[in-house]
């Protein structure tokens, strides 16, 4: 019995980090109605940024947040400005632009293989004081970096909610996602909002990257795993819904760890796809999505 | 074939026939098996992409999981061959039927989804298939061998009934004839009721639905055609390579590559997939052969760059500027009335 509770809690810990990465994807979708296929690769860039910063300066990986997150913000800002915007402008009136999906996939290929070319294919891990530390609570064992990661996720999540709800920029972002035309009539500069949303989405990947490196391997194609998981998570939660993304992340994390108690770990991957397809068929708008969105 | 040619202007007839003759004669001048292999793969990818085109090009959706059907075709025919010794030529048909049934099961719920949702659902189907086949050792009497994959035992010399040939040439002609057949079918479909309805549905599903077009039914027809022929390609691949495993045949890479060739060539046109394969496959093969050991990943960076640049400047694919050039300089060199922005595809000019 205790092992199931342990698996459940571990699933929540890991799932919250999945959710954090997926929030960035759902934010970009909510504002631009574009599925960013390069999202996993952006997370990979965030992980490598954190890895190299820690490796070169020797600081604590959690302190690298203050460098990596701004870096990732500007990375996303300029990626959108120079690569995605030109294509997006051409079909911005289409409800679900397809060409942009392809461009982001091209970006995925470029980023992943650039990392392969520059850093090679080997698996790397950041050795820190917390790596491998295990915490015991009521006879259940948890990895310390996962617990810290969960804590950071909760803090960032709360701050992000506050930001979207009350700050002027957050309000502008929400307005744009609700109605592009009306928002731009109110004097909100659309292209700037797109750039900032994209930057924020990537910055969240930076956060996820920093909290993943102390216990997760970094390698050029690490993004693919997170990419597909993020897609599943945002569809589960409803594309464009922030709280849905976090809940979706936790659901996926729990399916993975709890499922592994009953079957071989390789089967749980299939289980995630099946749950995803069922939700998609029964409720395409997801658990928290708006009905008109599918 | 004849109807297709009769409707065209003489110059197009001559061009089409010349291209056909060149393609059929070309292998006779090539002795290198590596070059032959590249040529076969170009035609093979053009074939797969043309099959994808039925759904991805005409039904206005973006399927990103077509490797699922390639895999079904390969596994069905090979399992039947290994277990019962059934000739792959018959196994191929079974594979096509199994894939078509799978296409119906998958298509019924997914084809009503919108763009991004459909794309994501098909990714999940393709990846789900890969995980499934990596995890099962056998289905009933059929050995699947999980991640180890299937190995087709080699027969000596040429054997048509075993679908195995000692030289590369027969493979080239088989896949070429398959490609021409699917291109003809595409042409017929484009100029039939189904094609017009699909074109309308692709442009504006709500409006065509309100005019009484059963959009989902026609999309399903396209899906069945696409899955059936894609599976035939799977059998061909299995017989060409004689060994395959879940990652090689159900992989996300294959699904994406099929879609990208169509998008870069020009989806929804007859010759777009062929053009896309002609551009992308040689780049892919040559950079892979010559650069992959010294500069790993470079060929995929080039790939990604082409994708970004073409989508940026020619979102409808490279067939558009090419057909314009052909029209301007070859077909109507003296036509003063023609303006540059006229939309046309090279084979549709009647």
Coordinates of C-alpha atoms in Angstrom, one line a residue:
Chain A
X1 CA 0.0 0.0 0.0
X2 CA 2.7 2.4 1.1
X3 CA 4.5 1.9 -2.3
X4 CA 1.4 3.1 -4.2
X5 CA 1.2 6.2 -2.1
X6 CA 4.9 6.7 -2.7
X7 CA 4.4 6.2 -6.4
X8 CA 1.5 8.6 -6.4
X9 CA 3.5 11.3 -4.6
X10 CA 6.5 10.8 -6.9
X11 CA 4.2 11.1 -9.9
X12 CA 2.9 14.4 -8.5
X13 CA 6.4 15.7 -8.0
X14 CA 7.5 14.8 -11.5
X15 CA 4.2 15.7 -13.0
X16 CA 4.4 19.2 -11.7
X17 CA 7.6 19.8 -13.6
X18 CA 6.0 18.4 -16.8
X19 CA 3.2 20.8 -16.1
X20 CA 5.6 23.7 -15.8
X21 CA 7.1 23.0 -19.2
X22 CA 3.6 22.5 -20.6
X23 CA 2.4 25.9 -19.3
X24 CA 4.8 27.6 -21.6
X25 CA 3.4 25.6 -24.6
X26 CA -0.2 26.4 -23.6
X27 CA 0.6 30.1 -23.1
X28 CA 2.0 30.3 -26.6
X29 CA -1.0 28.5 -28.0
X30 CA -3.4 30.6 -26.1
X31 CA -2.0 33.8 -27.4
X32 CA -0.9 32.9 -30.9
X33 CA -3.0 29.8 -31.6
X34 CA 0.2 28.1 -32.7
X35 CA 1.4 24.8 -31.5
X36 CA 5.1 25.3 -30.9
X37 CA 6.6 22.0 -32.0
X38 CA 10.0 23.2 -31.0
X39 CA 9.0 23.5 -27.3
X40 CA 10.8 20.3 -26.2
X41 CA 14.0 21.6 -28.0
X42 CA 13.6 24.9 -26.2
X43 CA 13.5 22.9 -22.9
X44 CA 16.7 21.1 -24.1
X45 CA 18.3 24.5 -24.7
X46 CA 17.3 25.5 -21.2
X47 CA 18.8 22.4 -19.7
X48 CA 22.0 22.8 -21.6
X49 CA 22.2 26.5 -20.6
X50 CA 21.8 25.5 -17.0
X51 CA 24.3 22.6 -17.4
X52 CA 27.0 24.8 -18.9
X53 CA 26.4 27.6 -16.5
X54 CA 26.8 25.3 -13.5
X55 CA 29.7 23.5 -15.1
X56 CA 31.7 26.7 -15.9
X57 CA 31.0 28.8 -12.9
X58 CA 30.4 26.1 -10.3
X59 CA 27.4 27.8 -8.7
X60 CA 24.4 26.0 -7.3
X61 CA 22.0 25.0 -10.1
X62 CA 19.1 26.7 -8.4
X63 CA 21.1 30.0 -8.5
X64 CA 21.6 29.5 -12.2
X65 CA 17.8 30.3 -12.5
X66 CA 18.6 34.0 -12.3
X67 CA 20.8 33.8 -15.3
X68 CA 19.2 31.0 -17.4
X69 CA 15.6 32.3 -17.1
X70 CA 16.4 35.8 -18.5
X71 CA 18.6 34.2 -21.2
X72 CA 15.8 31.9 -22.2
X73 CA 13.3 34.8 -22.3
X74 CA 15.4 36.7 -24.8
X75 CA 16.1 33.5 -26.7
X76 CA 12.4 33.0 -27.2
X77 CA 11.8 36.7 -27.8
X78 CA 14.2 36.8 -30.7
X79 CA 13.2 33.3 -32.0
X80 CA 9.7 34.6 -32.4
X81 CA 10.8 38.0 -33.7
X82 CA 13.2 36.7 -36.5
X83 CA 12.0 33.2 -37.3
X84 CA 8.4 32.6 -36.5
X85 CA 6.9 36.1 -36.9
X86 CA 7.5 36.4 -40.7
X87 CA 5.6 33.2 -41.4
X88 CA 3.0 33.9 -38.8
X89 CA 2.2 37.3 -40.3
X90 CA 1.4 35.7 -43.6
X91 CA -1.4 33.6 -42.1
X92 CA -2.3 35.3 -38.9
X93 CA -6.0 35.4 -39.9
X94 CA -6.2 31.7 -40.3
X95 CA -7.6 30.2 -37.1
X96 CA -5.0 27.4 -36.8
X97 CA -2.0 28.3 -38.9
X98 CA -0.4 25.2 -40.3
X99 CA 2.7 26.6 -41.9
X100 CA 3.9 28.0 -38.6
X101 CA 3.7 24.5 -37.1
X102 CA 6.1 23.3 -39.9
X103 CA 8.5 26.2 -39.2
X104 CA 8.6 25.4 -35.5
X105 CA 9.3 21.8 -36.5
X106 CA 12.2 23.1 -38.6
X107 CA 13.4 25.0 -35.6
X108 CA 13.2 21.7 -33.6
X109 CA 15.4 19.9 -36.1
X110 CA 17.9 22.8 -36.2
X111 CA 18.2 23.2 -32.4
X112 CA 18.4 19.5 -31.6
X113 CA 21.1 18.8 -34.2
X114 CA 23.0 22.0 -33.4
X115 CA 23.3 20.6 -29.9
X116 CA 24.4 17.3 -31.3
X117 CA 27.0 19.0 -33.5
X118 CA 28.3 21.2 -30.7
X119 CA 28.1 19.0 -27.6
X120 CA 28.0 15.4 -29.0
X121 CA 25.5 12.7 -28.1
X122 CA 26.7 11.7 -24.7
X123 CA 24.5 11.9 -21.6
X124 CA 25.5 14.5 -19.0
X125 CA 24.4 15.1 -15.5
X126 CA 25.2 18.0 -13.1
X127 CA 26.8 16.7 -9.9
X128 CA 25.8 18.9 -7.0
X129 CA 25.4 18.7 -3.3
X130 CA 21.7 17.7 -3.7
X131 CA 22.2 15.1 -6.5
X132 CA 21.3 11.7 -5.2
X133 CA 20.2 12.9 -1.8
X134 CA 17.2 10.9 -0.6
X135 CA 14.6 12.2 1.8
X136 CA 12.6 9.8 4.0
X137 CA 9.1 10.7 5.1
X138 CA 6.9 8.1 6.8
X139 CA 9.0 5.2 5.3
X140 CA 8.6 6.7 1.8
X141 CA 11.7 7.8 -0.1
X142 CA 11.9 10.8 -2.4
X143 CA 14.7 12.4 -4.3
X144 CA 15.6 15.7 -2.8
X145 CA 16.1 17.5 -6.2
X146 CA 12.6 16.4 -7.1
X147 CA 11.2 17.9 -3.9
X148 CA 13.1 21.2 -4.5
X149 CA 11.9 21.2 -8.1
X150 CA 8.3 20.8 -6.9
X151 CA 8.8 23.7 -4.5
X152 CA 10.2 26.0 -7.3
X153 CA 7.4 24.9 -9.6
X154 CA 4.8 25.9 -7.1
X155 CA 6.4 29.3 -6.4
X156 CA 6.9 30.0 -10.1
X157 CA 3.3 28.8 -10.8
X158 CA 1.8 31.1 -8.2
X159 CA 3.9 34.1 -9.4
X160 CA 2.9 33.3 -13.0
X161 CA -0.8 33.3 -12.1
X162 CA -0.4 36.6 -10.3
X163 CA 1.4 38.0 -13.2
X164 CA -1.2 37.1 -15.7
X165 CA -4.1 38.1 -13.5
X166 CA -3.0 41.4 -12.1
X167 CA 0.0 42.9 -13.9
X168 CA -0.6 45.3 -16.8
X169 CA 1.4 43.0 -19.2
X170 CA -0.5 39.9 -18.0
X171 CA -3.8 41.6 -18.7
X172 CA -2.6 42.6 -22.2
X173 CA -1.6 39.0 -22.9
X174 CA -5.0 37.7 -21.7
X175 CA -6.8 40.3 -23.8
X176 CA -4.9 39.3 -26.9
X177 CA -5.6 35.6 -26.4
X178 CA -9.3 36.4 -26.0
X179 CA -9.7 38.6 -29.0
X180 CA -6.8 39.7 -31.1
X181 CA -8.6 42.5 -33.1
X182 CA -10.3 44.0 -30.1
X183 CA -7.1 44.0 -28.1
X184 CA -5.2 45.7 -30.8
X185 CA -8.0 48.3 -31.2
X186 CA -7.4 49.1 -27.5
X187 CA -3.8 50.0 -28.3
X188 CA -2.1 46.7 -27.4
X189 CA 0.7 46.1 -29.8
X190 CA 0.1 42.6 -31.0
X191 CA 3.5 41.7 -32.3
X192 CA 5.1 42.8 -29.1
X193 CA 2.7 40.7 -27.1
X194 CA 3.5 37.7 -29.3
X195 CA 7.2 38.2 -28.7
X196 CA 6.8 38.5 -25.0
X197 CA 4.5 35.5 -24.7
X198 CA 6.9 33.4 -26.7
X199 CA 9.7 34.7 -24.5
X200 CA 7.7 33.8 -21.4
X201 CA 6.9 30.4 -22.7
X202 CA 10.7 29.8 -23.3
X203 CA 11.6 31.3 -19.9
X204 CA 9.3 28.7 -18.2
X205 CA 11.3 26.1 -20.1
X206 CA 14.4 27.7 -18.6
X207 CA 13.0 27.2 -15.1
X208 CA 12.1 23.6 -15.9
X209 CA 15.6 23.1 -17.3
X210 CA 17.3 24.4 -14.2
X211 CA 15.3 22.2 -11.8
X212 CA 15.7 19.2 -14.0
X213 CA 19.5 19.2 -14.5
X214 CA 20.4 18.1 -10.9
X215 CA 18.6 14.7 -11.4
X216 CA 17.9 14.3 -15.1
X217 CA 20.3 13.5 -17.9
X218 CA 21.0 16.2 -20.5
X219 CA 21.4 15.1 -24.1
X220 CA 20.6 16.6 -27.5
X221 CA 17.3 14.8 -28.1
X222 CA 16.0 15.0 -24.5
X223 CA 13.4 17.5 -25.8
X224 CA 11.6 14.9 -27.8
X225 CA 10.4 13.0 -24.7
X226 CA 9.2 16.3 -23.1
X227 CA 7.8 17.5 -26.4
X228 CA 5.3 14.8 -26.9
X229 CA 4.5 14.7 -23.2
X230 CA 3.9 18.5 -23.3
X231 CA 1.5 18.1 -26.3
X232 CA -0.4 15.4 -24.5
X233 CA -0.5 17.5 -21.3
X234 CA -1.9 20.6 -22.9
X235 CA -4.5 18.7 -24.8
X236 CA -5.5 16.8 -21.7
X237 CA -5.9 20.1 -19.8
X238 CA -7.4 22.0 -22.7
X239 CA -5.2 24.0 -25.1
X240 CA -4.7 27.5 -23.8
X241 CA -5.6 26.7 -20.2
X242 CA -2.9 27.3 -17.6
X243 CA -4.4 25.5 -14.7
X244 CA -5.3 22.7 -17.1
X245 CA -1.7 22.3 -18.1
X246 CA -0.5 21.9 -14.5
X247 CA -3.3 19.4 -13.8
X248 CA -2.6 17.6 -17.1
X249 CA 1.1 17.4 -16.1
X250 CA 0.3 15.9 -12.8
X251 CA -2.1 13.4 -14.4
X252 CA 0.6 12.3 -16.8
X253 CA 3.2 12.1 -14.1
X254 CA 0.9 10.0 -11.9
X255 CA 0.0 7.6 -14.8
X256 CA 3.7 7.0 -15.4
X257 CA 4.7 6.3 -11.9
X258 CA 1.6 4.6 -10.6
X259 CA 1.3 2.6 -13.9
X260 CA 4.8 1.4 -13.4
X261 CA 3.6 -0.4 -10.2
X262 CA 1.3 -2.6 -12.2
X263 CA 3.1 -3.1 -15.5
X264 CA 6.5 -2.9 -17.2
X265 CA 7.6 0.7 -17.4
X266 CA 7.6 0.6 -21.2
X267 CA 3.9 -0.1 -21.2
X268 CA 3.1 3.0 -19.3
X269 CA 4.2 5.1 -22.3
X270 CA 1.5 3.4 -24.3
X271 CA -1.0 3.9 -21.4
X272 CA -0.3 7.7 -21.6
X273 CA -1.1 7.7 -25.3
X274 CA -4.3 5.7 -24.8
X275 CA -5.5 8.1 -22.1
X276 CA -4.6 11.0 -24.4
X277 CA -6.6 9.6 -27.3
X278 CA -9.6 8.8 -25.2
X279 CA -9.7 12.3 -23.8
X280 CA -9.2 13.7 -27.3
X281 CA -12.1 11.7 -28.7
X282 CA -14.5 12.1 -25.8
X283 CA -13.7 15.7 -25.0
X284 CA -11.5 17.4 -27.7
X285 CA -11.6 20.6 -25.8
X286 CA -9.8 19.0 -22.9
X287 CA -10.6 19.1 -19.2
X288 CA -10.5 22.9 -18.8
X289 CA -10.6 24.0 -22.5
X290 CA -13.2 26.2 -24.0
X291 CA -15.8 24.4 -26.1
X292 CA -15.3 26.4 -29.3
X293 CA -11.6 25.7 -29.5
X294 CA -11.5 22.4 -31.3
Chain B
X1 CA -2.9 7.4 -68.6
X2 CA -4.3 8.2 -72.1
X3 CA -7.0 10.5 -70.9
X4 CA -4.4 12.3 -68.9
X5 CA -2.2 12.9 -71.9
X6 CA -5.0 13.6 -74.5
X7 CA -6.2 16.6 -72.5
X8 CA -2.9 18.3 -72.5
X9 CA -1.2 20.6 -74.9
X10 CA 1.3 18.9 -77.3
X11 CA 4.2 20.4 -75.5
X12 CA 3.2 18.9 -72.2
X13 CA 2.6 15.5 -73.8
X14 CA 6.1 15.6 -75.2
X15 CA 7.6 16.7 -71.9
X16 CA 5.7 14.1 -69.9
X17 CA 6.7 11.3 -72.3
X18 CA 10.3 12.4 -72.3
X19 CA 10.5 12.4 -68.5
X20 CA 8.9 9.0 -68.4
X21 CA 11.4 7.6 -71.0
X22 CA 14.3 9.2 -69.1
X23 CA 13.2 7.8 -65.8
X24 CA 12.8 4.3 -67.3
X25 CA 16.1 4.3 -69.1
X26 CA 18.1 6.0 -66.5
X27 CA 19.0 2.9 -64.4
X28 CA 20.6 1.3 -67.4
X29 CA 23.4 3.9 -67.2
X30 CA 24.1 3.4 -63.5
X31 CA 26.3 0.6 -62.2
X32 CA 26.8 1.8 -58.7
X33 CA 24.5 0.0 -56.2
X34 CA 24.8 3.0 -53.8
X35 CA 23.4 5.4 -56.5
X36 CA 20.7 2.9 -57.3
X37 CA 19.8 2.6 -53.7
X38 CA 19.5 6.4 -53.5
X39 CA 17.3 6.5 -56.6
X40 CA 15.1 3.8 -55.2
X41 CA 14.7 5.7 -51.9
X42 CA 13.8 8.9 -53.8
X43 CA 11.1 7.1 -55.7
X44 CA 10.0 5.3 -52.5
X45 CA 9.6 8.5 -50.6
X46 CA 7.9 10.1 -53.5
X47 CA 5.5 7.2 -53.4
X48 CA 4.8 7.4 -49.6
X49 CA 4.3 11.1 -49.8
X50 CA 1.9 10.7 -52.7
X51 CA -0.1 8.3 -50.6
X52 CA 0.0 10.8 -47.7
X53 CA -1.2 13.5 -50.1
X54 CA -4.6 11.9 -50.3
X55 CA -5.3 12.9 -46.7
X56 CA -2.7 15.6 -46.1
X57 CA -3.0 17.3 -49.4
X58 CA -6.7 17.1 -50.3
X59 CA -8.6 16.7 -47.0
X60 CA -7.0 19.8 -45.5
X61 CA -5.6 18.1 -42.4
X62 CA -2.0 17.5 -41.3
X63 CA -1.4 13.8 -40.5
X64 CA 1.9 13.3 -38.7
X65 CA 1.7 9.6 -38.0
X66 CA 1.7 7.9 -41.3
X67 CA 4.6 5.7 -40.3
X68 CA 1.9 3.7 -38.4
X69 CA 0.6 2.4 -41.8
X70 CA 4.0 1.8 -43.3
X71 CA 4.7 -0.4 -40.2
X72 CA 1.4 -2.2 -40.5
X73 CA 2.1 -3.1 -44.1
X74 CA 5.6 -4.3 -43.4
X75 CA 4.7 -6.3 -40.3
X76 CA 1.6 -7.9 -41.9
X77 CA 3.2 -9.1 -45.0
X78 CA 6.4 -10.2 -43.3
X79 CA 4.7 -12.0 -40.5
X80 CA 2.5 -13.9 -43.0
X81 CA 5.6 -14.7 -45.1
X82 CA 7.7 -15.9 -42.1
X83 CA 4.9 -17.9 -40.5
X84 CA 3.0 -19.4 -43.5
X85 CA 5.5 -18.8 -46.3
X86 CA 2.8 -16.6 -48.1
X87 CA 4.3 -14.6 -51.0
X88 CA 4.8 -11.0 -50.0
X89 CA 2.8 -10.0 -53.1
X90 CA -0.3 -11.4 -51.5
X91 CA 0.8 -10.4 -48.0
X92 CA 1.0 -6.9 -49.4
X93 CA -2.7 -6.9 -50.2
X94 CA -3.5 -8.2 -46.7
X95 CA -1.3 -5.5 -45.2
X96 CA -3.2 -2.9 -47.3
X97 CA -6.5 -4.2 -46.0
X98 CA -5.4 -4.3 -42.4
X99 CA -4.1 -0.7 -42.7
X100 CA -7.3 0.4 -44.4
X101 CA -9.3 -1.0 -41.5
X102 CA -6.9 0.7 -39.1
X103 CA -7.4 3.9 -41.0
X104 CA -11.2 3.6 -40.6
X105 CA -10.9 3.0 -36.9
X106 CA -8.4 5.8 -36.4
X107 CA -10.1 8.2 -38.9
X108 CA -13.7 8.0 -37.7
X109 CA -13.0 9.8 -34.4
X110 CA -9.9 11.9 -35.5
X111 CA -11.0 13.3 -38.8
X112 CA -13.6 15.5 -37.2
X113 CA -10.8 17.2 -35.1
X114 CA -9.4 20.5 -36.2
X115 CA -5.9 21.1 -37.5
X116 CA -3.6 21.1 -34.5
X117 CA -5.7 18.5 -32.6
X118 CA -5.7 16.2 -35.6
X119 CA -1.9 16.5 -36.0
X120 CA -1.4 15.7 -32.3
X121 CA -3.8 12.8 -32.4
X122 CA -2.0 11.2 -35.3
X123 CA 1.4 11.7 -33.6
X124 CA -0.1 9.8 -30.6
X125 CA -1.3 7.0 -32.9
X126 CA 2.0 6.6 -34.6
X127 CA 4.0 6.7 -31.4
X128 CA 1.5 4.5 -29.7
X129 CA 2.0 1.9 -32.4
X130 CA 5.8 2.0 -32.0
X131 CA 5.5 1.4 -28.3
X132 CA 3.0 -1.4 -28.8
X133 CA 5.2 -3.2 -31.3
X134 CA 8.3 -2.7 -29.1
X135 CA 6.5 -4.5 -26.3
X136 CA 4.9 -7.5 -27.9
X137 CA 6.8 -10.7 -28.7
X138 CA 4.1 -12.4 -30.6
X139 CA 0.5 -12.0 -31.8
X140 CA -1.3 -15.4 -32.0
X141 CA 0.9 -17.5 -34.3
X142 CA 2.9 -14.5 -35.5
X143 CA 6.4 -13.8 -34.1
X144 CA 6.9 -10.1 -33.6
X145 CA 10.0 -10.2 -31.5
X146 CA 9.5 -6.8 -29.9
X147 CA 12.4 -4.3 -30.3
X148 CA 14.6 -6.9 -32.0
X149 CA 12.5 -6.5 -35.2
X150 CA 12.0 -9.0 -38.0
X151 CA 14.5 -10.5 -40.3
X152 CA 13.4 -11.9 -43.7
X153 CA 15.5 -15.0 -44.7
X154 CA 17.4 -14.5 -47.8
X155 CA 16.6 -16.7 -50.8
X156 CA 19.4 -17.2 -53.3
X157 CA 19.2 -15.3 -56.6
X158 CA 16.1 -13.7 -58.1
X159 CA 12.8 -14.9 -57.0
X160 CA 9.7 -12.9 -58.1
X161 CA 7.4 -14.9 -55.9
X162 CA 9.5 -14.2 -52.8
X163 CA 9.8 -10.6 -53.8
X164 CA 13.6 -10.8 -53.5
X165 CA 16.1 -9.8 -56.2
X166 CA 19.8 -10.0 -56.3
X167 CA 20.2 -6.7 -58.1
X168 CA 18.7 -3.3 -57.3
X169 CA 17.0 -2.8 -60.7
X170 CA 13.8 -4.8 -60.2
X171 CA 13.2 -2.9 -57.0
X172 CA 13.5 0.4 -58.8
X173 CA 11.0 -0.6 -61.5
X174 CA 8.5 -2.0 -59.0
X175 CA 8.4 1.1 -56.9
X176 CA 8.4 3.3 -60.0
X177 CA 5.3 1.5 -61.3
X178 CA 3.7 1.8 -57.9
X179 CA 4.4 5.5 -57.9
X180 CA 3.0 6.1 -61.4
X181 CA -0.1 4.1 -60.4
X182 CA -0.7 6.3 -57.3
X183 CA 0.0 9.5 -59.3
X184 CA -2.6 8.4 -61.8
X185 CA -5.0 7.6 -59.0
X186 CA -4.4 11.1 -57.6
X187 CA -5.2 12.6 -60.9
X188 CA -8.4 10.6 -61.2
X189 CA -9.4 11.5 -57.7
X190 CA -8.6 15.2 -58.2
X191 CA -10.9 15.3 -61.2
X192 CA -13.8 13.3 -59.6
X193 CA -16.6 14.2 -57.3
X194 CA -14.6 13.0 -54.3
X195 CA -11.8 15.3 -55.3
X196 CA -14.0 18.4 -55.7
X197 CA -15.8 17.8 -52.5
X198 CA -12.5 17.3 -50.6
X199 CA -11.1 20.5 -52.1
X200 CA -14.2 22.3 -51.0
X201 CA -14.0 20.7 -47.5
X202 CA -10.4 21.6 -47.2
X203 CA -11.1 25.2 -48.0
X204 CA -14.0 25.7 -45.7
X205 CA -15.5 22.7 -43.9
X206 CA -18.4 24.6 -42.4
X207 CA -19.6 26.1 -45.7
X208 CA -19.3 22.8 -47.5
X209 CA -21.1 21.0 -44.7
X210 CA -24.0 23.5 -45.0
X211 CA -24.2 22.8 -48.7
X212 CA -24.9 19.2 -47.9
X213 CA -21.4 17.7 -48.5
X214 CA -20.8 14.9 -46.1
X215 CA -17.3 16.1 -45.3
X216 CA -16.3 13.4 -42.9
X217 CA -17.4 10.7 -45.4
X218 CA -15.2 12.0 -48.1
X219 CA -12.3 12.5 -45.7
X220 CA -12.7 8.9 -44.7
X221 CA -12.5 7.7 -48.3
X222 CA -9.3 9.7 -48.7
X223 CA -8.0 8.2 -45.5
X224 CA -8.8 4.6 -46.6
X225 CA -7.0 5.1 -50.0
X226 CA -4.1 6.7 -48.3
X227 CA -3.6 4.0 -45.6
X228 CA -4.0 1.1 -48.1
X229 CA -1.3 2.4 -50.5
X230 CA 1.0 3.5 -47.7
X231 CA 0.9 -0.1 -46.3
X232 CA 1.9 -1.4 -49.8
X233 CA 4.9 0.8 -49.5
X234 CA 5.6 -0.7 -46.1
X235 CA 5.8 -4.2 -47.7
X236 CA 8.1 -2.9 -50.4
X237 CA 10.4 -1.3 -47.8
X238 CA 10.5 -4.6 -45.8
X239 CA 11.5 -6.6 -48.9
X240 CA 14.1 -4.0 -50.0
X241 CA 15.8 -3.9 -46.6
X242 CA 15.0 -7.5 -45.5
X243 CA 15.3 -6.3 -41.9
X244 CA 13.3 -3.8 -39.9
X245 CA 12.5 -3.0 -36.3
X246 CA 9.8 -0.9 -34.6
X247 CA 11.9 2.3 -34.4
X248 CA 13.0 2.2 -38.0
X249 CA 9.5 1.7 -39.4
X250 CA 7.1 3.3 -36.9
X251 CA 9.5 6.1 -36.0
X252 CA 8.4 9.7 -35.7
X253 CA 11.2 10.7 -38.1
X254 CA 9.6 8.7 -40.9
X255 CA 6.1 10.2 -40.2
X256 CA 7.6 13.7 -40.2
X257 CA 9.7 13.1 -43.3
X258 CA 6.7 12.0 -45.3
X259 CA 4.8 15.2 -44.3
X260 CA 7.8 17.5 -44.9
X261 CA 8.4 16.2 -48.4
X262 CA 4.8 17.0 -49.3
X263 CA 4.9 20.4 -47.7
X264 CA 8.1 21.4 -49.3
X265 CA 7.2 20.0 -52.7
X266 CA 3.6 21.4 -52.6
X267 CA 0.8 19.5 -50.9
X268 CA -2.4 19.0 -52.7
X269 CA -0.8 18.9 -56.1
X270 CA 0.0 15.9 -58.1
X271 CA 3.7 16.4 -58.7
X272 CA 4.5 18.2 -55.4
X273 CA 5.5 15.1 -53.6
X274 CA 7.7 14.0 -56.4
X275 CA 9.4 17.4 -56.5
X276 CA 9.8 17.4 -52.7
X277 CA 11.4 13.9 -52.7
X278 CA 13.7 14.9 -55.6
X279 CA 14.9 17.9 -53.6
X280 CA 15.1 16.5 -50.1
X281 CA 16.1 12.9 -50.4
X282 CA 19.4 13.5 -52.3
X283 CA 20.4 16.2 -49.9
X284 CA 19.4 13.9 -47.0
X285 CA 21.3 10.8 -48.4
X286 CA 24.4 12.6 -49.6
X287 CA 24.9 14.7 -46.5
X288 CA 24.2 11.6 -44.4
X289 CA 26.8 9.5 -46.2
X290 CA 29.5 12.1 -46.4
X291 CA 29.0 14.2 -43.3
X292 CA 27.4 12.2 -40.6
X293 CA 30.6 10.7 -39.3
X294 CA 32.6 14.0 -39.2
X295 CA 29.8 16.4 -38.5
X296 CA 26.9 14.5 -36.8
X297 CA 23.5 16.2 -37.1
X298 CA 24.6 18.6 -39.9
X299 CA 22.3 17.0 -42.4
X300 CA 19.3 17.5 -40.2
X301 CA 20.3 21.1 -39.6
X302 CA 20.3 21.6 -43.4
X303 CA 17.0 19.9 -43.5
X304 CA 15.5 22.2 -40.8
X305 CA 16.9 25.2 -42.6
X306 CA 15.3 24.2 -45.9
X307 CA 12.0 23.7 -44.1
X308 CA 12.1 27.1 -42.4
X309 CA 13.2 28.9 -45.6
X310 CA 10.8 27.2 -48.0
X311 CA 7.9 27.7 -45.6
X312 CA 8.9 31.4 -45.1
X313 CA 9.1 32.3 -48.8
X314 CA 7.0 29.6 -50.6
X315 CA 4.4 28.4 -48.1
X316 CA 2.6 26.4 -50.8
X317 CA 5.8 24.6 -51.7
X318 CA 8.4 24.8 -54.4
X319 CA 6.0 23.5 -57.1
X320 CA 4.5 26.9 -57.4
X321 CA 7.5 28.9 -58.6
X322 CA 8.7 25.9 -60.7
X323 CA 5.3 25.5 -62.5
X324 CA 5.2 29.2 -63.1
X325 CA 8.6 29.1 -64.7
X326 CA 7.7 26.1 -66.9
X327 CA 4.5 27.8 -67.9
X328 CA 6.3 31.1 -68.7
X329 CA 9.3 29.8 -70.7
X330 CA 8.2 26.4 -72.1
X331 CA 4.5 26.2 -72.4
X332 CA 3.5 29.7 -73.4
X333 CA 6.6 31.6 -74.2
X334 CA 4.7 34.0 -76.5
X335 CA 1.6 34.4 -74.4
X336 CA 1.6 38.2 -73.6
X337 CA -1.7 38.2 -71.7
X338 CA -0.4 35.9 -69.0
X339 CA 0.4 37.7 -65.8
X340 CA 2.9 36.4 -63.3
X341 CA 0.5 35.9 -60.4
X342 CA -1.9 33.4 -62.1
X343 CA -2.3 30.3 -60.0
X344 CA -1.5 27.2 -61.8
X345 CA -0.1 23.8 -61.4
X346 CA 1.9 22.4 -64.2
X347 CA -0.2 19.3 -64.9
X348 CA -3.6 21.0 -64.7
X349 CA -3.2 23.3 -67.7
X350 CA -5.8 22.1 -70.0

